[in-house]
CSV table of C-alpha atoms and ligand atoms in Angstrom, one decimal:
chain,number,residue,atom,x,y,z
A,1,UNK,CA,75.6,114.2,139.9
A,2,UNK,CA,76.3,111.4,142.1
A,3,UNK,CA,78.6,111.7,144.7
A,4,UNK,CA,80.0,108.6,146.8
A,5,UNK,CA,81.4,109.6,150.5
A,6,UNK,CA,83.9,106.7,151.8
A,7,UNK,CA,84.5,107.7,155.2
A,8,UNK,CA,84.8,105.4,158.4
A,9,UNK,CA,83.9,108.4,160.6
A,10,UNK,CA,80.3,108.8,160.8
A,11,UNK,CA,80.4,112.5,162.1
A,12,UNK,CA,82.6,113.3,159.4
A,13,UNK,CA,80.6,111.2,156.5
A,14,UNK,CA,77.3,112.8,158.0
A,15,UNK,CA,78.8,116.5,157.9
A,16,UNK,CA,79.8,116.0,154.3
A,17,UNK,CA,76.6,114.6,153.2
A,18,UNK,CA,74.5,117.5,154.7
A,19,UNK,CA,76.9,120.3,153.1
A,20,UNK,CA,76.6,118.3,149.6
A,21,UNK,CA,72.8,117.5,149.8
A,22,UNK,CA,72.1,121.5,150.5
A,23,UNK,CA,74.1,121.7,147.3
A,24,UNK,CA,71.6,119.4,145.7
A,25,UNK,CA,74.0,116.8,145.0
A,26,UNK,CA,72.7,113.2,145.6
A,27,UNK,CA,74.7,111.3,147.9
A,28,UNK,CA,75.6,107.9,149.3
A,29,UNK,CA,77.5,106.8,152.4
A,30,UNK,CA,79.7,103.6,153.0
A,31,UNK,CA,82.2,103.4,155.7
A,32,UNK,CA,85.1,100.5,154.4
A,33,UNK,CA,87.2,99.9,150.8
A,34,UNK,CA,85.3,96.8,150.0
A,35,UNK,CA,82.0,98.7,150.4
A,36,UNK,CA,83.3,101.5,148.3
A,37,UNK,CA,84.3,99.2,145.3
A,38,UNK,CA,81.0,97.4,145.4
A,39,UNK,CA,79.2,100.8,145.3
A,40,UNK,CA,81.3,102.3,142.8
A,41,UNK,CA,80.0,99.9,140.7
A,42,UNK,CA,76.8,99.5,141.4
A,43,UNK,CA,76.3,103.7,141.3
A,44,UNK,CA,78.9,105.0,138.8
A,45,UNK,CA,79.5,107.9,140.9
A,46,UNK,CA,80.6,111.2,139.5
A,47,UNK,CA,82.9,111.9,141.9
A,48,UNK,CA,84.4,109.9,144.8
A,49,UNK,CA,84.9,111.7,148.2
A,50,UNK,CA,87.6,109.1,149.4
A,51,UNK,CA,89.1,108.7,153.3
A,52,UNK,CA,92.5,107.4,152.9
A,53,UNK,CA,92.4,105.4,156.3
A,54,UNK,CA,89.8,103.1,155.7
A,55,UNK,CA,88.9,99.6,157.4
A,56,UNK,CA,89.6,96.7,155.0
A,57,UNK,CA,91.0,98.4,151.9
A,58,UNK,CA,92.6,101.4,152.2
A,59,UNK,CA,91.8,104.6,150.2
A,60,UNK,CA,95.4,104.2,148.2
A,61,UNK,CA,93.8,100.7,147.7
A,62,UNK,CA,90.3,101.7,146.7
A,63,UNK,CA,91.7,104.2,144.7
A,64,UNK,CA,94.0,101.9,142.6
A,65,UNK,CA,91.2,99.4,142.0
A,66,UNK,CA,88.7,102.1,140.8
A,67,UNK,CA,91.3,103.4,138.2
A,68,UNK,CA,92.0,99.9,137.0
A,69,UNK,CA,88.3,99.2,136.1
A,70,UNK,CA,88.2,98.8,132.3
A,71,UNK,CA,85.3,100.5,130.6
A,72,UNK,CA,83.5,101.9,133.6
A,73,UNK,CA,83.0,105.6,134.3
A,74,UNK,CA,86.3,107.4,135.3
A,75,UNK,CA,85.1,109.6,138.1
A,76,UNK,CA,87.1,112.3,140.2
A,77,UNK,CA,88.5,111.2,143.2
A,78,UNK,CA,89.0,113.8,145.9
A,79,UNK,CA,91.3,112.1,148.7
A,80,UNK,CA,90.8,113.2,152.4
A,81,UNK,CA,93.8,112.7,154.3
A,82,UNK,CA,94.7,112.9,158.5
A,83,UNK,CA,97.8,114.6,158.4
A,84,UNK,CA,100.2,116.8,155.7
A,85,UNK,CA,102.9,113.6,155.7
A,86,UNK,CA,100.1,111.4,154.4
A,87,UNK,CA,99.4,114.1,151.7
A,88,UNK,CA,103.2,113.9,151.1
A,89,UNK,CA,102.9,110.1,150.9
A,90,UNK,CA,99.9,109.8,148.4
A,91,UNK,CA,101.3,112.4,146.0
A,92,UNK,CA,104.3,110.6,145.8
A,93,UNK,CA,102.9,107.6,145.1
A,94,UNK,CA,100.7,109.2,142.4
A,95,UNK,CA,97.4,107.6,143.2
A,96,UNK,CA,95.3,108.7,140.6
A,97,UNK,CA,93.2,110.9,143.1
A,98,UNK,CA,92.8,114.2,141.2
A,99,UNK,CA,92.4,116.7,144.5
A,100,UNK,CA,93.3,116.2,148.1
A,101,UNK,CA,92.4,118.0,151.3
A,102,UNK,CA,93.8,117.4,154.7
A,103,UNK,CA,91.5,117.2,158.0
A,104,UNK,CA,90.4,119.2,159.5
A,105,UNK,CA,89.0,121.0,156.8
A,106,UNK,CA,85.9,123.5,156.2
A,107,UNK,CA,82.8,121.7,154.6
A,108,UNK,CA,82.6,124.9,152.5
A,109,UNK,CA,85.7,124.6,151.0
A,110,UNK,CA,85.0,120.9,150.1
A,111,UNK,CA,82.1,121.9,148.6
A,112,UNK,CA,83.9,124.5,146.4
A,113,UNK,CA,86.3,121.7,145.5
A,114,UNK,CA,83.9,119.4,144.6
A,115,UNK,CA,82.0,121.8,142.3
A,116,UNK,CA,85.6,122.7,140.7
A,117,UNK,CA,85.7,119.4,139.3
A,118,UNK,CA,82.1,118.8,138.5
A,119,UNK,CA,82.1,121.6,136.5
A,120,UNK,CA,85.1,120.6,134.5
A,121,UNK,CA,82.9,117.8,133.5
A,122,UNK,CA,80.0,120.0,132.5
A,123,UNK,CA,82.4,122.6,130.4
A,124,UNK,CA,84.1,119.7,128.5
A,125,UNK,CA,81.0,118.3,127.4
A,126,UNK,CA,80.6,118.1,123.6
A,127,UNK,CA,83.9,119.3,123.0
A,128,UNK,CA,85.5,117.2,120.1
A,129,UNK,CA,89.2,117.9,119.5
A,130,UNK,CA,92.1,116.8,119.1
A,131,UNK,CA,95.6,118.7,119.6
A,132,UNK,CA,99.1,117.3,118.2
A,133,UNK,CA,102.6,118.6,118.5
A,134,UNK,CA,105.3,116.8,117.2
A,135,UNK,CA,105.6,114.5,120.6
A,136,UNK,CA,102.3,114.1,121.7
A,137,UNK,CA,98.3,114.3,120.9
A,138,UNK,CA,95.8,114.7,123.0
A,139,UNK,CA,92.3,113.6,122.1
A,140,UNK,CA,90.0,115.3,124.1
A,141,UNK,CA,86.9,113.1,123.3
A,142,UNK,CA,87.9,110.2,124.0
A,143,UNK,CA,90.2,111.7,126.8
A,144,UNK,CA,93.5,109.7,125.5
A,145,UNK,CA,96.9,111.0,125.4
A,146,UNK,CA,100.0,109.4,123.5
A,147,UNK,CA,103.6,110.5,123.3
A,148,UNK,CA,105.4,109.9,120.5
A,149,UNK,CA,109.1,109.1,120.2
A,150,UNK,CA,109.2,111.5,116.7
A,151,UNK,CA,106.3,112.7,114.7
A,152,UNK,CA,102.8,111.6,115.1
A,153,UNK,CA,101.8,109.0,113.0
A,154,UNK,CA,98.3,107.6,112.4
A,155,UNK,CA,99.2,104.2,111.7
A,156,UNK,CA,100.7,103.8,115.1
A,157,UNK,CA,99.8,106.2,117.7
A,158,UNK,CA,102.4,105.9,120.0
A,159,UNK,CA,102.7,105.6,123.7
A,160,UNK,CA,99.6,105.9,125.4
A,161,UNK,CA,100.2,108.2,128.9
A,162,UNK,CA,98.5,107.2,132.0
A,163,UNK,CA,97.3,110.3,133.3
A,164,UNK,CA,94.9,111.5,136.0
A,165,UNK,CA,92.0,113.3,135.0
A,166,UNK,CA,93.6,116.4,136.3
A,167,UNK,CA,96.9,115.8,134.7
A,168,UNK,CA,95.1,115.2,131.7
A,169,UNK,CA,93.3,118.8,131.9
A,170,UNK,CA,96.7,119.7,132.7
A,171,UNK,CA,98.3,118.6,129.4
A,172,UNK,CA,95.3,119.6,127.3
A,173,UNK,CA,95.6,123.4,128.7
A,174,UNK,CA,98.9,123.5,128.1
A,175,UNK,CA,98.7,121.9,124.7
A,176,UNK,CA,95.7,124.5,123.6
A,177,UNK,CA,97.9,127.0,123.6
A,178,UNK,CA,101.8,125.9,123.2
A,179,UNK,CA,104.2,128.4,124.3
A,180,UNK,CA,101.8,130.6,126.3
A,181,UNK,CA,103.2,131.2,129.8
A,182,UNK,CA,100.9,130.7,132.7
A,183,UNK,CA,101.1,131.6,136.0
A,184,UNK,CA,99.5,129.4,138.8
A,185,UNK,CA,96.5,131.8,139.1
A,186,UNK,CA,95.9,130.8,135.8
A,187,UNK,CA,96.3,127.4,135.5
A,188,UNK,CA,94.0,127.1,138.8
A,189,UNK,CA,91.5,129.0,137.3
A,190,UNK,CA,91.5,126.6,134.1
A,191,UNK,CA,91.4,123.7,136.1
A,192,UNK,CA,89.5,123.9,139.5
A,193,UNK,CA,87.8,127.2,138.4
A,194,UNK,CA,87.3,131.0,139.8
A,195,UNK,CA,86.2,129.5,143.7
A,196,UNK,CA,89.2,127.3,144.4
A,197,UNK,CA,90.9,128.1,147.8
A,198,UNK,CA,94.1,127.1,149.3
A,199,UNK,CA,97.6,127.1,148.5
A,200,UNK,CA,98.7,127.9,144.7
A,201,UNK,CA,101.3,125.5,145.1
A,202,UNK,CA,99.3,122.5,144.6
A,203,UNK,CA,100.0,123.1,140.7
A,204,UNK,CA,103.6,122.8,141.6
A,205,UNK,CA,102.4,119.3,142.9
A,206,UNK,CA,100.3,118.5,139.8
A,207,UNK,CA,103.1,119.8,137.3
A,208,UNK,CA,105.8,117.8,138.9
A,209,UNK,CA,103.7,114.5,138.4
A,210,UNK,CA,102.9,115.2,134.9
A,211,UNK,CA,106.5,115.7,134.4
A,212,UNK,CA,107.0,112.2,135.7
A,213,UNK,CA,104.8,110.9,133.1
A,214,UNK,CA,105.1,112.7,129.7
A,215,UNK,CA,109.1,113.8,130.0
A,216,UNK,CA,111.9,111.6,128.7
A,217,UNK,CA,113.9,113.0,131.4
A,218,UNK,CA,111.7,114.4,134.1
A,219,UNK,CA,115.2,116.0,135.9
A,220,UNK,CA,115.6,118.1,132.8
A,221,UNK,CA,112.2,119.0,131.2
A,222,UNK,CA,112.0,119.4,127.8
A,223,UNK,CA,108.6,120.0,127.2
A,224,UNK,CA,106.9,121.5,130.3
A,225,UNK,CA,109.6,124.3,131.1
A,226,UNK,CA,109.6,126.5,134.5
A,227,UNK,CA,109.4,130.1,133.7
A,228,UNK,CA,111.5,131.6,136.7
A,229,UNK,CA,109.1,134.2,139.1
A,230,UNK,CA,106.0,133.3,136.8
A,231,UNK,CA,105.0,129.9,136.5
A,232,UNK,CA,105.2,127.4,133.4
A,233,UNK,CA,104.9,127.2,129.5
A,234,UNK,CA,104.8,124.0,127.4
A,235,UNK,CA,106.9,123.7,124.2
A,236,UNK,CA,107.1,121.3,121.8
A,237,UNK,CA,107.5,121.8,117.7
A,238,UNK,CA,104.0,121.5,115.9
A,239,UNK,CA,103.3,118.3,114.2
A,240,UNK,CA,104.6,117.7,110.7
B,301,CA,CA1,89.6,107.3,158.5
């Protein structure tokens, strides 16, 4: 598993590298956005740890460019931000990052998040599955999700949804058990694994972003429903 660390504060970069290499990950470090794009193309890393405030191109721009690269590997992106307000901003912009950490963070927590993200890749290996409901098709193998105005139709796949890795996994989890009520801890276990540290509310953030992308009216969700006092469930009629 190859990891690219993009961080212009040398001591932080070194600390992250030290902890990840201790865990057996191969790491490369760079300190600006231009170098990040170049190394992404050269190394095709599995995961990128990306600082938001960088010289040359900032983290948001780097993230956007990596997500736009057609045909290349789609890495997990864990973004680092200096302040909570920045976190709100990057979530609001739906940058395509899979996870976020606010500085200062514990290196042990960072390692746990990295392992959880990468384990999802391993867990999904070899799966060949398609889930369909009246309005959605999820092709797990191709990692592609589509929304149909009405019934799925093989001649016309519908509109391809532009989802981050995490949003895709969230939708797949929902579609694999339509109608099942999930609490936040169960969704975290599914998406990040059991060694997730941090605030369960991170789930709400990703739900809000998923709704923006899949609901016809995100203000009145028809598919991802809130179950008051418990969590969430996905509702849609079966296909055909
Ligand atoms: Ca920085």
